[in-house]
PDB file of C-alpha atoms in Angstrom:
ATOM      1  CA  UNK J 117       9.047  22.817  29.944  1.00  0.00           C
ATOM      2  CA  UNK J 118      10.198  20.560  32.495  1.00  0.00           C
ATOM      3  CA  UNK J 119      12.005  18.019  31.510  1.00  0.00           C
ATOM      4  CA  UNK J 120      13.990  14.841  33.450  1.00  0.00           C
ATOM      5  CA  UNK J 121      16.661  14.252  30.753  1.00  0.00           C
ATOM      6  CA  UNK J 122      18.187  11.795  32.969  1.00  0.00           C
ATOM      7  CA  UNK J 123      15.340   9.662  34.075  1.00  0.00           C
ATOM      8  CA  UNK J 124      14.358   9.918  30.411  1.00  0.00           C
ATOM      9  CA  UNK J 125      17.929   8.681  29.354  1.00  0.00           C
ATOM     10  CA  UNK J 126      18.175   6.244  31.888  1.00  0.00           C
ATOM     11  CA  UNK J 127      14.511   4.510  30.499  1.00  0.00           C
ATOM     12  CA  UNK J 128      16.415   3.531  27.011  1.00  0.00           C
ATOM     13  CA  UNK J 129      18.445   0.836  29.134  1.00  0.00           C
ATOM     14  CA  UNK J 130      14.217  -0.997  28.719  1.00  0.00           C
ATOM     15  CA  UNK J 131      15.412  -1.192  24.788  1.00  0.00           C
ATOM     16  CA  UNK J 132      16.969  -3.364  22.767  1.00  0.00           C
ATOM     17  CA  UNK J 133      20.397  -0.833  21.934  1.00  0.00           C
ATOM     18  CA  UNK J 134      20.399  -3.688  18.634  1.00  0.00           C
ATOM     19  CA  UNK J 135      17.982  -2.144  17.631  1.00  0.00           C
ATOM     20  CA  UNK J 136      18.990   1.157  16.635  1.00  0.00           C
ATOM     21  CA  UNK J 137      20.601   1.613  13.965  1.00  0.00           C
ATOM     22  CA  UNK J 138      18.955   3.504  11.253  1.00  0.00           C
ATOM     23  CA  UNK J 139      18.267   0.338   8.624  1.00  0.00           C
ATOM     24  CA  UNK J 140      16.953  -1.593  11.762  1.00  0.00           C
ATOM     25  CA  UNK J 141      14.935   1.117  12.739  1.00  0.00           C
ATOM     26  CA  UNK J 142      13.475   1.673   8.500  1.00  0.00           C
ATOM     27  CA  UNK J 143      12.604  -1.726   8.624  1.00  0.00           C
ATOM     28  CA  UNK J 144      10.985  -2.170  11.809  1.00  0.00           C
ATOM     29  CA  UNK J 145       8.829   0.844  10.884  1.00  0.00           C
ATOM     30  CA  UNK J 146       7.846  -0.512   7.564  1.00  0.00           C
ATOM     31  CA  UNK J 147       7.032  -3.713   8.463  1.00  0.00           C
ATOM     32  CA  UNK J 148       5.147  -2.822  11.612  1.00  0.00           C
ATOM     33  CA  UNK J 149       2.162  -1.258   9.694  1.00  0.00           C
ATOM     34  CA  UNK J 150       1.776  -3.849   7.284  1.00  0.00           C
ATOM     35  CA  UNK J 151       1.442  -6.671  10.371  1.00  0.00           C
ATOM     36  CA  UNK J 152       0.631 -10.250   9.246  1.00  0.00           C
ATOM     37  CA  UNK J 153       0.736  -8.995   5.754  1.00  0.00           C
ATOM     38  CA  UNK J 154       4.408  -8.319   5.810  1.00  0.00           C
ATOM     39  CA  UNK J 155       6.665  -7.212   2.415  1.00  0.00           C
ATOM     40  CA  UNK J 156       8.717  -9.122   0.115  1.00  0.00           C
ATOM     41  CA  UNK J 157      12.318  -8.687   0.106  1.00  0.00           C
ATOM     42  CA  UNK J 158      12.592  -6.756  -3.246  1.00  0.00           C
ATOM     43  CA  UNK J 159       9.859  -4.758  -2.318  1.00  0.00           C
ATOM     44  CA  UNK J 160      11.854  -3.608   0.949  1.00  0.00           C
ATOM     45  CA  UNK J 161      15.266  -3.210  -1.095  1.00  0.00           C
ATOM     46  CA  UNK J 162      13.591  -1.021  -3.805  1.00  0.00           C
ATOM     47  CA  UNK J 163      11.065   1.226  -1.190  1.00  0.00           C
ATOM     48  CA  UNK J 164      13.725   1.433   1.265  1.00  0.00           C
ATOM     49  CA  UNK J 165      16.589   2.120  -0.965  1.00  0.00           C
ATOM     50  CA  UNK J 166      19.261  -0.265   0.929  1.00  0.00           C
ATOM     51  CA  UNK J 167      21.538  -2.573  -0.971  1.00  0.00           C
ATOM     52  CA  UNK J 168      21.537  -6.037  -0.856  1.00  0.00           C
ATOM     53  CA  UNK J 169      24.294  -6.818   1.494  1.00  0.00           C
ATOM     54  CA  UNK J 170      23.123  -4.280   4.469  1.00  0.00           C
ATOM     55  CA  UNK J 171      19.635  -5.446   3.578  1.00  0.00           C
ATOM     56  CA  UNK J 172      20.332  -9.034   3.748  1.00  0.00           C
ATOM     57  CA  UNK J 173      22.069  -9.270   6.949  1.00  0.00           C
ATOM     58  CA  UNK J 174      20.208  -6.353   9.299  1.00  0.00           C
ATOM     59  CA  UNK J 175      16.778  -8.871   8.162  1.00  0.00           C
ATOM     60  CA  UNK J 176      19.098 -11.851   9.454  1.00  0.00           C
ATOM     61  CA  UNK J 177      20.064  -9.903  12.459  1.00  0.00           C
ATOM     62  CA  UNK J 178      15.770  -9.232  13.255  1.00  0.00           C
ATOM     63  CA  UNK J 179      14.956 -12.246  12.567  1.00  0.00           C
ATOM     64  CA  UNK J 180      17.477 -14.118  15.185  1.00  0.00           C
ATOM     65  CA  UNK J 181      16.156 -11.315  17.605  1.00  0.00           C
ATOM     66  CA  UNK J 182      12.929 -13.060  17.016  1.00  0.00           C
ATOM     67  CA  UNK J 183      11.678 -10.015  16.116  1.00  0.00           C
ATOM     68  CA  UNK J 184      11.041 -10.903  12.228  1.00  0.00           C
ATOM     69  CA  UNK J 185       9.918 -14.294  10.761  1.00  0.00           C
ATOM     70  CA  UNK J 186      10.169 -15.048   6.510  1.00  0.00           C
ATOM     71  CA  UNK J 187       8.686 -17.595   4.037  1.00  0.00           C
ATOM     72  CA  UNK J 188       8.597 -18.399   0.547  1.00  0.00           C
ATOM     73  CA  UNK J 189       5.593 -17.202  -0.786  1.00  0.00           C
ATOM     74  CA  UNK J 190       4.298 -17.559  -4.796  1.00  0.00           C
ATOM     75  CA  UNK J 191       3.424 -14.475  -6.441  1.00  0.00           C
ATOM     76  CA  UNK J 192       2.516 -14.587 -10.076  1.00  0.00           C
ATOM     77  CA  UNK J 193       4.007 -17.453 -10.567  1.00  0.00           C
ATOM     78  CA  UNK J 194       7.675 -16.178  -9.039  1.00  0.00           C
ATOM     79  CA  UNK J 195       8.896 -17.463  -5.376  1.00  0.00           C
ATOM     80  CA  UNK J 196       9.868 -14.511  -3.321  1.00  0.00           C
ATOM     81  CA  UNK J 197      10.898 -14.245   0.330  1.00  0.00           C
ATOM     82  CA  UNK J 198       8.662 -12.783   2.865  1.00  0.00           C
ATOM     83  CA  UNK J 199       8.863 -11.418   6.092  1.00  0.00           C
ATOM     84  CA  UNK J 200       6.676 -10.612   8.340  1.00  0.00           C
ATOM     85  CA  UNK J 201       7.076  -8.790  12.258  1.00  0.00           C
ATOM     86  CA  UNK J 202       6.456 -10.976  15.198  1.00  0.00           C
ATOM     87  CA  UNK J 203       4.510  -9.850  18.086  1.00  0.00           C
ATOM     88  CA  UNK J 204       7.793  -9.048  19.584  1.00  0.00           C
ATOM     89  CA  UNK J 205       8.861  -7.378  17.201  1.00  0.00           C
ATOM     90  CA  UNK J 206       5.849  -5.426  17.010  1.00  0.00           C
ATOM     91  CA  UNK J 207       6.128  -4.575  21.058  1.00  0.00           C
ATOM     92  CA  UNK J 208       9.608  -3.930  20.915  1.00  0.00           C
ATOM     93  CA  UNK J 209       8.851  -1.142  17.616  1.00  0.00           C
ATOM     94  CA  UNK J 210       6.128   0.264  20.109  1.00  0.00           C
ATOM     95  CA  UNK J 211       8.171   0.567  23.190  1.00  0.00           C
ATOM     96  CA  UNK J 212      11.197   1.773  21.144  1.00  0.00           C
ATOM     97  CA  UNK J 213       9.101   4.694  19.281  1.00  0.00           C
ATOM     98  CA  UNK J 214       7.394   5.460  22.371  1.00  0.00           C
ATOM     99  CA  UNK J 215      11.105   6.003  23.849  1.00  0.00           C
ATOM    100  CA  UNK J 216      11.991   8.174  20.758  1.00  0.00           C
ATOM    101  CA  UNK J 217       8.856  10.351  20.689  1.00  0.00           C
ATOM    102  CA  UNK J 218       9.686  11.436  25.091  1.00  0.00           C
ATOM    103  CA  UNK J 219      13.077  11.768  23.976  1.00  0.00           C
ATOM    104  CA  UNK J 220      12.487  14.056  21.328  1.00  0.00           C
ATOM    105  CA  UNK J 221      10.048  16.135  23.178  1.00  0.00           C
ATOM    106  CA  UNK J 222      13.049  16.589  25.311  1.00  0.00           C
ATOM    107  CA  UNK J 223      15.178  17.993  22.803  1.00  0.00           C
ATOM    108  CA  UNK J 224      12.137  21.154  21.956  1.00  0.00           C
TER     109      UNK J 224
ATOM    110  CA  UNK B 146       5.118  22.259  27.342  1.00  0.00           C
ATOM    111  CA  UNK B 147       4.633  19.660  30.008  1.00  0.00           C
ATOM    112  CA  UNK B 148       5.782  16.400  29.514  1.00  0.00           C
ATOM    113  CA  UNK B 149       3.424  13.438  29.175  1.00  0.00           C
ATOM    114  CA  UNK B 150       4.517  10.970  31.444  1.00  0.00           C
ATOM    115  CA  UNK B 151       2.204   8.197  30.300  1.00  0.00           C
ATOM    116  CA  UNK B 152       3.578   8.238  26.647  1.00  0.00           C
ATOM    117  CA  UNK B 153       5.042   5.125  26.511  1.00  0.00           C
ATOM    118  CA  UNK B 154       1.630   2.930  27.081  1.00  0.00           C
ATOM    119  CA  UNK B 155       0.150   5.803  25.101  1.00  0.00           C
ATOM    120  CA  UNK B 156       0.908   4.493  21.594  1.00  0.00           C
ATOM    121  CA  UNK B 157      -2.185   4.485  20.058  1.00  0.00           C
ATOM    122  CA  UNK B 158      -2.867   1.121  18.474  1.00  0.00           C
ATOM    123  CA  UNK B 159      -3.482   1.092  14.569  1.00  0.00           C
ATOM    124  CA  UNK B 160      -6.647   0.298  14.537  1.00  0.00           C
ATOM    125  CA  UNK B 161      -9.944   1.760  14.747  1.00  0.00           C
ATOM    126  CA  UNK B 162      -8.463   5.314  13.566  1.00  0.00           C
ATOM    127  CA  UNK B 163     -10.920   4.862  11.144  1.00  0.00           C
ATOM    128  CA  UNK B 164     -13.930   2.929  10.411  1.00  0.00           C
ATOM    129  CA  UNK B 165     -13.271   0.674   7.433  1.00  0.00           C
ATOM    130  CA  UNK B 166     -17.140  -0.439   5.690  1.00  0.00           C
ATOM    131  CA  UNK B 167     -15.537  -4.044   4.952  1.00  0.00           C
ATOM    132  CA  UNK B 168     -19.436  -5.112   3.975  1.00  0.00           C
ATOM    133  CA  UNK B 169     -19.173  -2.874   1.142  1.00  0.00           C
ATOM    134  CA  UNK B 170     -16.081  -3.893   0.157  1.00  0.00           C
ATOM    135  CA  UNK B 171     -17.019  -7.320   0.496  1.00  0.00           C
ATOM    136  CA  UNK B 172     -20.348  -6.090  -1.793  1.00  0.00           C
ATOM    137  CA  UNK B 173     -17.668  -4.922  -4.164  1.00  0.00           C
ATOM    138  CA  UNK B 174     -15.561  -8.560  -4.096  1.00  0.00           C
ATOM    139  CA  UNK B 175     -18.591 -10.242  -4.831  1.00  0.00           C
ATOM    140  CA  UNK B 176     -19.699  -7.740  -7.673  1.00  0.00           C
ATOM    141  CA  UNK B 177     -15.911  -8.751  -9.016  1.00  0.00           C
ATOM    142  CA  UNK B 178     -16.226 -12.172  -8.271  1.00  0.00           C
ATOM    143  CA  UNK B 179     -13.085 -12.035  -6.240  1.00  0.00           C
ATOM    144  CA  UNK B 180     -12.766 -15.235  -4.456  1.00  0.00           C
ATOM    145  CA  UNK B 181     -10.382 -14.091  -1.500  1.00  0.00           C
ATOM    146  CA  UNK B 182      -8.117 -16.523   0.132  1.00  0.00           C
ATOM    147  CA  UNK B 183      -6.323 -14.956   2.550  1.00  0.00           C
ATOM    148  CA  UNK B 184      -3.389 -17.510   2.749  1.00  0.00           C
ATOM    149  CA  UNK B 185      -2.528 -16.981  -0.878  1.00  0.00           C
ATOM    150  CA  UNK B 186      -0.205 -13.970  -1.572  1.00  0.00           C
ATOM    151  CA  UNK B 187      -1.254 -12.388  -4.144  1.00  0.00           C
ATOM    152  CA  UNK B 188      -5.351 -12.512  -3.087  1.00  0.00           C
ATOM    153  CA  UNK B 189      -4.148  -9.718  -0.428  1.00  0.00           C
ATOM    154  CA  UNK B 190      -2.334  -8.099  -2.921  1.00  0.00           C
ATOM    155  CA  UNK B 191      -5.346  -7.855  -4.870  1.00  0.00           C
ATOM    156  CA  UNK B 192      -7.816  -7.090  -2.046  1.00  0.00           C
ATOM    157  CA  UNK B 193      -5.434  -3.556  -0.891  1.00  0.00           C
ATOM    158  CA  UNK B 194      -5.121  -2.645  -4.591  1.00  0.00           C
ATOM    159  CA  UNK B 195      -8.687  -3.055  -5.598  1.00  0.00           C
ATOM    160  CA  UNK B 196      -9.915  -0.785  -2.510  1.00  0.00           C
ATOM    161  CA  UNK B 197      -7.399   1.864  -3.316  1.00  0.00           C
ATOM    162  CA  UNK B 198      -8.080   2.090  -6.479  1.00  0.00           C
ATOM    163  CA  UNK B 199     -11.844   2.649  -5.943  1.00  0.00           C
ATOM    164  CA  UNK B 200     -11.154   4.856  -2.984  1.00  0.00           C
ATOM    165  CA  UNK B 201      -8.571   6.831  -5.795  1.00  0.00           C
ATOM    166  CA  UNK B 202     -12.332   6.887  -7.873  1.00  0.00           C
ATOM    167  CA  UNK B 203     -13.878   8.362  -5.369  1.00  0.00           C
ATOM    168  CA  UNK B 204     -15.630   5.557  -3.599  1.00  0.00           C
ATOM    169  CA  UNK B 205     -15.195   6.246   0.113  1.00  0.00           C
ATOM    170  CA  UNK B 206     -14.682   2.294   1.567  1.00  0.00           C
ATOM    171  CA  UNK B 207     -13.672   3.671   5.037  1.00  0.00           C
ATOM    172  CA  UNK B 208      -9.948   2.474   4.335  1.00  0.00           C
ATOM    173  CA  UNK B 209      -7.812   5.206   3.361  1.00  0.00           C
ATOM    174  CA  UNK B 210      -4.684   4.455   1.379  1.00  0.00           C
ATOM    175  CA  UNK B 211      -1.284   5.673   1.651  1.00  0.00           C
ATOM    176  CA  UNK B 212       2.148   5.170   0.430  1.00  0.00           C
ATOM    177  CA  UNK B 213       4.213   2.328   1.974  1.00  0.00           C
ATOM    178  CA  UNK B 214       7.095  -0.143   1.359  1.00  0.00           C
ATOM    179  CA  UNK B 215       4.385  -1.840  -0.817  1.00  0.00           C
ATOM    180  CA  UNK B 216       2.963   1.501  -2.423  1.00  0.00           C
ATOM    181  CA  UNK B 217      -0.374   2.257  -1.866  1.00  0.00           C
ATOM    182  CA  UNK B 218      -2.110   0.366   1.442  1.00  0.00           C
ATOM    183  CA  UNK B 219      -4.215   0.213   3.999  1.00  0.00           C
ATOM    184  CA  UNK B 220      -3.124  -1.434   7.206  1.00  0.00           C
ATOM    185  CA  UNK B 221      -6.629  -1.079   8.528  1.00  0.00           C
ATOM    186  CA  UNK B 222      -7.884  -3.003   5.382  1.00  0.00           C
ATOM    187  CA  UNK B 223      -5.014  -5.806   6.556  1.00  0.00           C
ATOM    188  CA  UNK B 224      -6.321  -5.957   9.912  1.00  0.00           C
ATOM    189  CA  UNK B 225     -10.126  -6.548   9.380  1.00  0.00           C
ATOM    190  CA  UNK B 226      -8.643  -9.140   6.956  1.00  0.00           C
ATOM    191  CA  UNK B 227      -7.258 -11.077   9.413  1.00  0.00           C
ATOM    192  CA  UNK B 228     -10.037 -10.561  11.690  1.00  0.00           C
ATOM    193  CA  UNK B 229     -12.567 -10.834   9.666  1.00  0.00           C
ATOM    194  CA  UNK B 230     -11.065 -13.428   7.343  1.00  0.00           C
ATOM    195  CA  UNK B 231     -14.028 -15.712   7.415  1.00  0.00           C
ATOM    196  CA  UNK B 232     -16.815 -13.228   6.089  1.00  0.00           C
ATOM    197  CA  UNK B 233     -13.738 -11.840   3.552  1.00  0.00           C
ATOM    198  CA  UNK B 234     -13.739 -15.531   2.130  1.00  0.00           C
ATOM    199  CA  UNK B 235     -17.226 -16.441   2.217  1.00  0.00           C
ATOM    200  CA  UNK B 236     -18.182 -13.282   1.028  1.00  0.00           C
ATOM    201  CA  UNK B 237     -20.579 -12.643   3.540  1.00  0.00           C
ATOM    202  CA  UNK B 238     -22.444  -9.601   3.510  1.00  0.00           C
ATOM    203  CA  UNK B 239     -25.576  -7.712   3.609  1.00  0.00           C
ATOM    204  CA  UNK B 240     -24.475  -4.584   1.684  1.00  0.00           C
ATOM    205  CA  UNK B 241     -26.251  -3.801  -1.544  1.00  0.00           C
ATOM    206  CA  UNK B 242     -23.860  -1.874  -4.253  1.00  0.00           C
ATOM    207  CA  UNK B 243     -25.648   0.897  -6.199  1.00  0.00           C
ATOM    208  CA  UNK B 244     -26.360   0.627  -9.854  1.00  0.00           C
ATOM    209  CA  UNK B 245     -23.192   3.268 -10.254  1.00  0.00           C
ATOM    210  CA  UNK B 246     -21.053   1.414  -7.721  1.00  0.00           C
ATOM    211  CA  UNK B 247     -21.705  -1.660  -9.854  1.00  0.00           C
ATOM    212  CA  UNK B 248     -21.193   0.335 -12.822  1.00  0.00           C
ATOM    213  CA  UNK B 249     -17.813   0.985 -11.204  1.00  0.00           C
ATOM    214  CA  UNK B 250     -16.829  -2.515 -10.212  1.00  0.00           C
ATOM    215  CA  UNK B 251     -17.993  -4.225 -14.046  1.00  0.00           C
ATOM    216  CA  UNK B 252     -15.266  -1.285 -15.407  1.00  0.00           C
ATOM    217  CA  UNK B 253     -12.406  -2.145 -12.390  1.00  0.00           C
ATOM    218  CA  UNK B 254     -12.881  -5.700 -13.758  1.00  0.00           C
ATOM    219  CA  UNK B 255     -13.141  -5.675 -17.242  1.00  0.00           C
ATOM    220  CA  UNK B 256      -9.772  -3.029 -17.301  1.00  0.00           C
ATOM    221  CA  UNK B 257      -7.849  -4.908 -14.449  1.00  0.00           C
ATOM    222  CA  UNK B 258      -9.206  -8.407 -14.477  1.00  0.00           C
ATOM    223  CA  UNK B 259      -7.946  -9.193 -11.322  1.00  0.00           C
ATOM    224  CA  UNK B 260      -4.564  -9.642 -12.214  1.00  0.00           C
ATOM    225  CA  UNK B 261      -1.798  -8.084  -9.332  1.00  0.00           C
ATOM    226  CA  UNK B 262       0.809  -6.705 -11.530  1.00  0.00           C
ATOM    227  CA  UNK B 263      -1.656  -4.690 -13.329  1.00  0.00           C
ATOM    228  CA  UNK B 264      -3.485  -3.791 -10.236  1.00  0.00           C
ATOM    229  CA  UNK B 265      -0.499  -2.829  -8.609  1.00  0.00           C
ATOM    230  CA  UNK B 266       1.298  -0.888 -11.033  1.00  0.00           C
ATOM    231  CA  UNK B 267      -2.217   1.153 -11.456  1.00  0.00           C
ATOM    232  CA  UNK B 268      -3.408   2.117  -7.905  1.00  0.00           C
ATOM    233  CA  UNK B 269       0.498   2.965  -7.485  1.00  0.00           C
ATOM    234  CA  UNK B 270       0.470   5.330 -10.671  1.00  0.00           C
ATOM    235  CA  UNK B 271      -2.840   6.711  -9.573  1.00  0.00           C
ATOM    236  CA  UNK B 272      -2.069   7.185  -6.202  1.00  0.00           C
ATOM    237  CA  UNK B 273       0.874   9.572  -7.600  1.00  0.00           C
ATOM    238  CA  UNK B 274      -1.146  11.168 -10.055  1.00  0.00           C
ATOM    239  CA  UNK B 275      -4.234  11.872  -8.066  1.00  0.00           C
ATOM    240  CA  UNK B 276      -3.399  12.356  -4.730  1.00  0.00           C
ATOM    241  CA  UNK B 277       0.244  13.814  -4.773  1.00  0.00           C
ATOM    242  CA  UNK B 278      -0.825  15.690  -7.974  1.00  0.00           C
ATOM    243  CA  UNK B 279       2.573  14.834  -9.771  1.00  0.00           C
ATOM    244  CA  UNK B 280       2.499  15.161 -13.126  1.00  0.00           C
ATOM    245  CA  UNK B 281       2.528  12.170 -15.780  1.00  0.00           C
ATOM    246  CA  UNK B 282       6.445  11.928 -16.012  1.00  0.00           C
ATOM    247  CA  UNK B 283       7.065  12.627 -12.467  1.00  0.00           C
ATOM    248  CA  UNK B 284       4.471  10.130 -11.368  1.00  0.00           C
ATOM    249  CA  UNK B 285       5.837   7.329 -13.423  1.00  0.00           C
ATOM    250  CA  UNK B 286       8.993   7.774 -12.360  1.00  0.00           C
ATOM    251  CA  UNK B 287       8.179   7.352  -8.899  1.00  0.00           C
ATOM    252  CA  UNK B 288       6.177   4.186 -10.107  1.00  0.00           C
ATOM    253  CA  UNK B 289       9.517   2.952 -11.777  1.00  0.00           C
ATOM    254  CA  UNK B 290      11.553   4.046  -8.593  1.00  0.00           C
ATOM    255  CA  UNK B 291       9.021   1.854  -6.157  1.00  0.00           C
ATOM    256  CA  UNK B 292       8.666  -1.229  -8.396  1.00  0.00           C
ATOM    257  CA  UNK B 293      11.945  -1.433 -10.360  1.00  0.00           C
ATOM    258  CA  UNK B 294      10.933  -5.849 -10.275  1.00  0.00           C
ATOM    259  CA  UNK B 295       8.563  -4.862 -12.657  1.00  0.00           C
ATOM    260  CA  UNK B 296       9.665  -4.800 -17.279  1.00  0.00           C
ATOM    261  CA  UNK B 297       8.690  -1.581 -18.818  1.00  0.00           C
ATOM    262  CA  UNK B 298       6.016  -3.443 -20.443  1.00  0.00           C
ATOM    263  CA  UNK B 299       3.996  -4.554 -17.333  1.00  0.00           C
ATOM    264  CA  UNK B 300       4.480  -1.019 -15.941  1.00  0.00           C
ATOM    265  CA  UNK B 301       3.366   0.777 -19.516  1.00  0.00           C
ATOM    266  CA  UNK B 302       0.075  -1.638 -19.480  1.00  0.00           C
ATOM    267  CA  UNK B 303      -0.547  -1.066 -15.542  1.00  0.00           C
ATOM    268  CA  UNK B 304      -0.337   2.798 -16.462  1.00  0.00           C
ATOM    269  CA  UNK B 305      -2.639   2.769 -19.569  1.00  0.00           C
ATOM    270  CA  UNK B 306      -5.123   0.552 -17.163  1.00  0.00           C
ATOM    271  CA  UNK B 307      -5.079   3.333 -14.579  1.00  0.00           C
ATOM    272  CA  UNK B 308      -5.564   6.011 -17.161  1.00  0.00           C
ATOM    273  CA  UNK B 309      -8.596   3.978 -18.916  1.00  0.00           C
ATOM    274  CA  UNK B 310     -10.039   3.339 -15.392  1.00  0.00           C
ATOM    275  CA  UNK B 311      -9.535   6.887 -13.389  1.00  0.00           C
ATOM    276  CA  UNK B 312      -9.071   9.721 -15.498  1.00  0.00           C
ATOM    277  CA  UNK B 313     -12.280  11.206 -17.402  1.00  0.00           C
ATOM    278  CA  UNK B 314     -11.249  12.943 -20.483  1.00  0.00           C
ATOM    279  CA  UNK B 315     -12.464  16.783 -19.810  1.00  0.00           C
ATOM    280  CA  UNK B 316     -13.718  18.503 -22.719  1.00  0.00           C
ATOM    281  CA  UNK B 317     -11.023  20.261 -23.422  1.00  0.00           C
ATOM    282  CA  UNK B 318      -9.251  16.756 -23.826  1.00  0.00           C
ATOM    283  CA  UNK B 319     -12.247  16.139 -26.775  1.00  0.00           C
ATOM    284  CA  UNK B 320     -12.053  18.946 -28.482  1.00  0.00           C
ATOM    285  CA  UNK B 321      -7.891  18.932 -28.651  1.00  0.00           C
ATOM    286  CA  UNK B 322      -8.458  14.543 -29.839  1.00  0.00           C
ATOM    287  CA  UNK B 323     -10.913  16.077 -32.064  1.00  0.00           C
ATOM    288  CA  UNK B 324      -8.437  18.484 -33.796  1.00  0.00           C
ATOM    289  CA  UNK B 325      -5.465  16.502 -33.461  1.00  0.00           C
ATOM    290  CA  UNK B 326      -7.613  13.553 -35.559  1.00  0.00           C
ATOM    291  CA  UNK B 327      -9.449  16.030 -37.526  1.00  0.00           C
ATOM    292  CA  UNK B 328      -6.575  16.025 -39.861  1.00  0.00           C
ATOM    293  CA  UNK B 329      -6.734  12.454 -40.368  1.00  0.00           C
ATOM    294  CA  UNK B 330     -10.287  12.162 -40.828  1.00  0.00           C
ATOM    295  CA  UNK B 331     -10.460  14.711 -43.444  1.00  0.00           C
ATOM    296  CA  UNK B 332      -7.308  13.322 -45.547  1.00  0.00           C
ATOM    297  CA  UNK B 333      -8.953   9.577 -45.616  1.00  0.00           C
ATOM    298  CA  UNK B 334     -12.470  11.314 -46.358  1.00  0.00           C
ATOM    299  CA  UNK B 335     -10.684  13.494 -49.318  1.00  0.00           C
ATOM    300  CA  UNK B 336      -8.646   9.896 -50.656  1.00  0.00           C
ATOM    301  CA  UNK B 337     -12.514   8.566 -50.248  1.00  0.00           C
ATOM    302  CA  UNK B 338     -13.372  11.142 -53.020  1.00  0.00           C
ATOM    303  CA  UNK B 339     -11.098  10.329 -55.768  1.00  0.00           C
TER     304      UNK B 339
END
């Protein structure tokens, strides 16, 4: 297998290094295949398994990287919190597990 | 190996991985008399649930379900949503259910009655059940784990819902209600005597 480990390394610098940290990373994943649909807050803390605090704040931190929008939606008569991936957000998931999957290969 | 230099504008976009028959399930909607509205909430919540719950039945809609942050879905059922949001809501559609497909949809709705905790809670329980083949306990727990938001009460009646609309007792199942009650029957019959 021949592999540029350097040019591949040197591609990352494209990414968003915010990005990647593994709660970032769970909930770009999870939010980028339900699209305009999105998931509620409690639905990501109890799927996802991350407490409140980390939750909280890594949403806050995608959504001022414009990569994550919320709203108040009404479900069954309860007012949750949405949120939903932006078309950035969306192109930034793609070009970061694009990045992961040539980096990996690397690593067989 | 080699490597694949044109991976990164190879990520294949989610959809058309599979052909989704939104007519029928638009047949199906009407059959239910679903009246979609695809800026409320809980109408989407509804729409994924309904079609994995029929595709758990065994009706093949084209939109396969599988486990995500909001348990069993279909992104490719979200995205003809959104682009077909105006035959969704109109209920446009030229598909014709079968008398057993219709069958199927009068049972969905009189069980369910399109109500999303129910809905939810089911298709989540029989998506555990029937596809990862976990057993009763094992399954509910998982339901428990994925929607702790949810009292024990909505979650025991979303669970006796799913069991009503997907499981068929097997014979086996008759014969062992038949003995367990056969007790029963004959004690009231014998206090019927006297």
């Amino acid at each position: 297998m021949q592999t540029d480990i350097l040019s591949i390394l040197n591609e990352s610098e494209a990414l968003n290094a915010k990005v990647f940290s593994l709660v970032r990373l769970k909930l770009l994943a999870s939010l980028a295949a339900l699209g305009f649909d999105g998931a509620t807050y409690r639905e990501l803390r109890a799927a996802l398994d991350i407490n409140d605090g980390v939750l909280f704040a890594n949403l806050n931190v995608l959504k001022d990287m414009g990569y994550l929008t919320s709203e108040k939606i009404t479900s069954e008569g309860k007012e949750l919190e949405l949120y939903i991936i932006t078309p950035e957000g969306q192109d930034e998931w793609k070009r970061t597990k694009a990045w992961l999957c040539r980096f990996l290969h690397c690593g067989e | 190996m080699e490597t694949d230099k044109s991976l990164a504008v190879q990520v294949p976009p989610l959809r058309r991985m599979t052909m989704g028959n939104r007519k029928k399930v638009i047949a199906f909607f009407k059959e239910l008399g679903f009246e979609f509205d695809i800026a409320r909430f809980d109408d989407r919540l509804i729409a994924q649930k309904i079609v994995c719950l029929l595709d758990l039945k065994g009706i093949d809609l084209g939109y396969t379900c599988s486990i995500y942050v909001r348990g069993p879905y279909s992104p490719y059922l979200t995205q003809d949503l959104y682009e077909f949001t105006n035959e969704f809501e109109n209920l446009k559609t030229d598909s014709r259910l079968s008398s057993a497909e219709k069958e199927t949809a009068g049972e969905l709705g009189r069980i369910f009655g399109l109500k999303p905790v129910p809905l939810e809670v089911g298709a989540t329980y029989g998506y555990y059940a029937l596809r990862q083949n976990f057993d009763p306990l094992e399954a509910l727990r998982h339901v428990k784990r994925l929607k702790p938001f949810y009292s024990e009460a909505q979650v025991a009646l979303g669970i006796s819902k799913a069991k009503e609309f997907l499981f068929q007792p097997t014979q086996k199942d008759l014969e062992d209600l038949k003995k367990e009650t056969g007790i029963w029957q004959r004690a009231s019959l014998k206090t019927l005597e006297h």
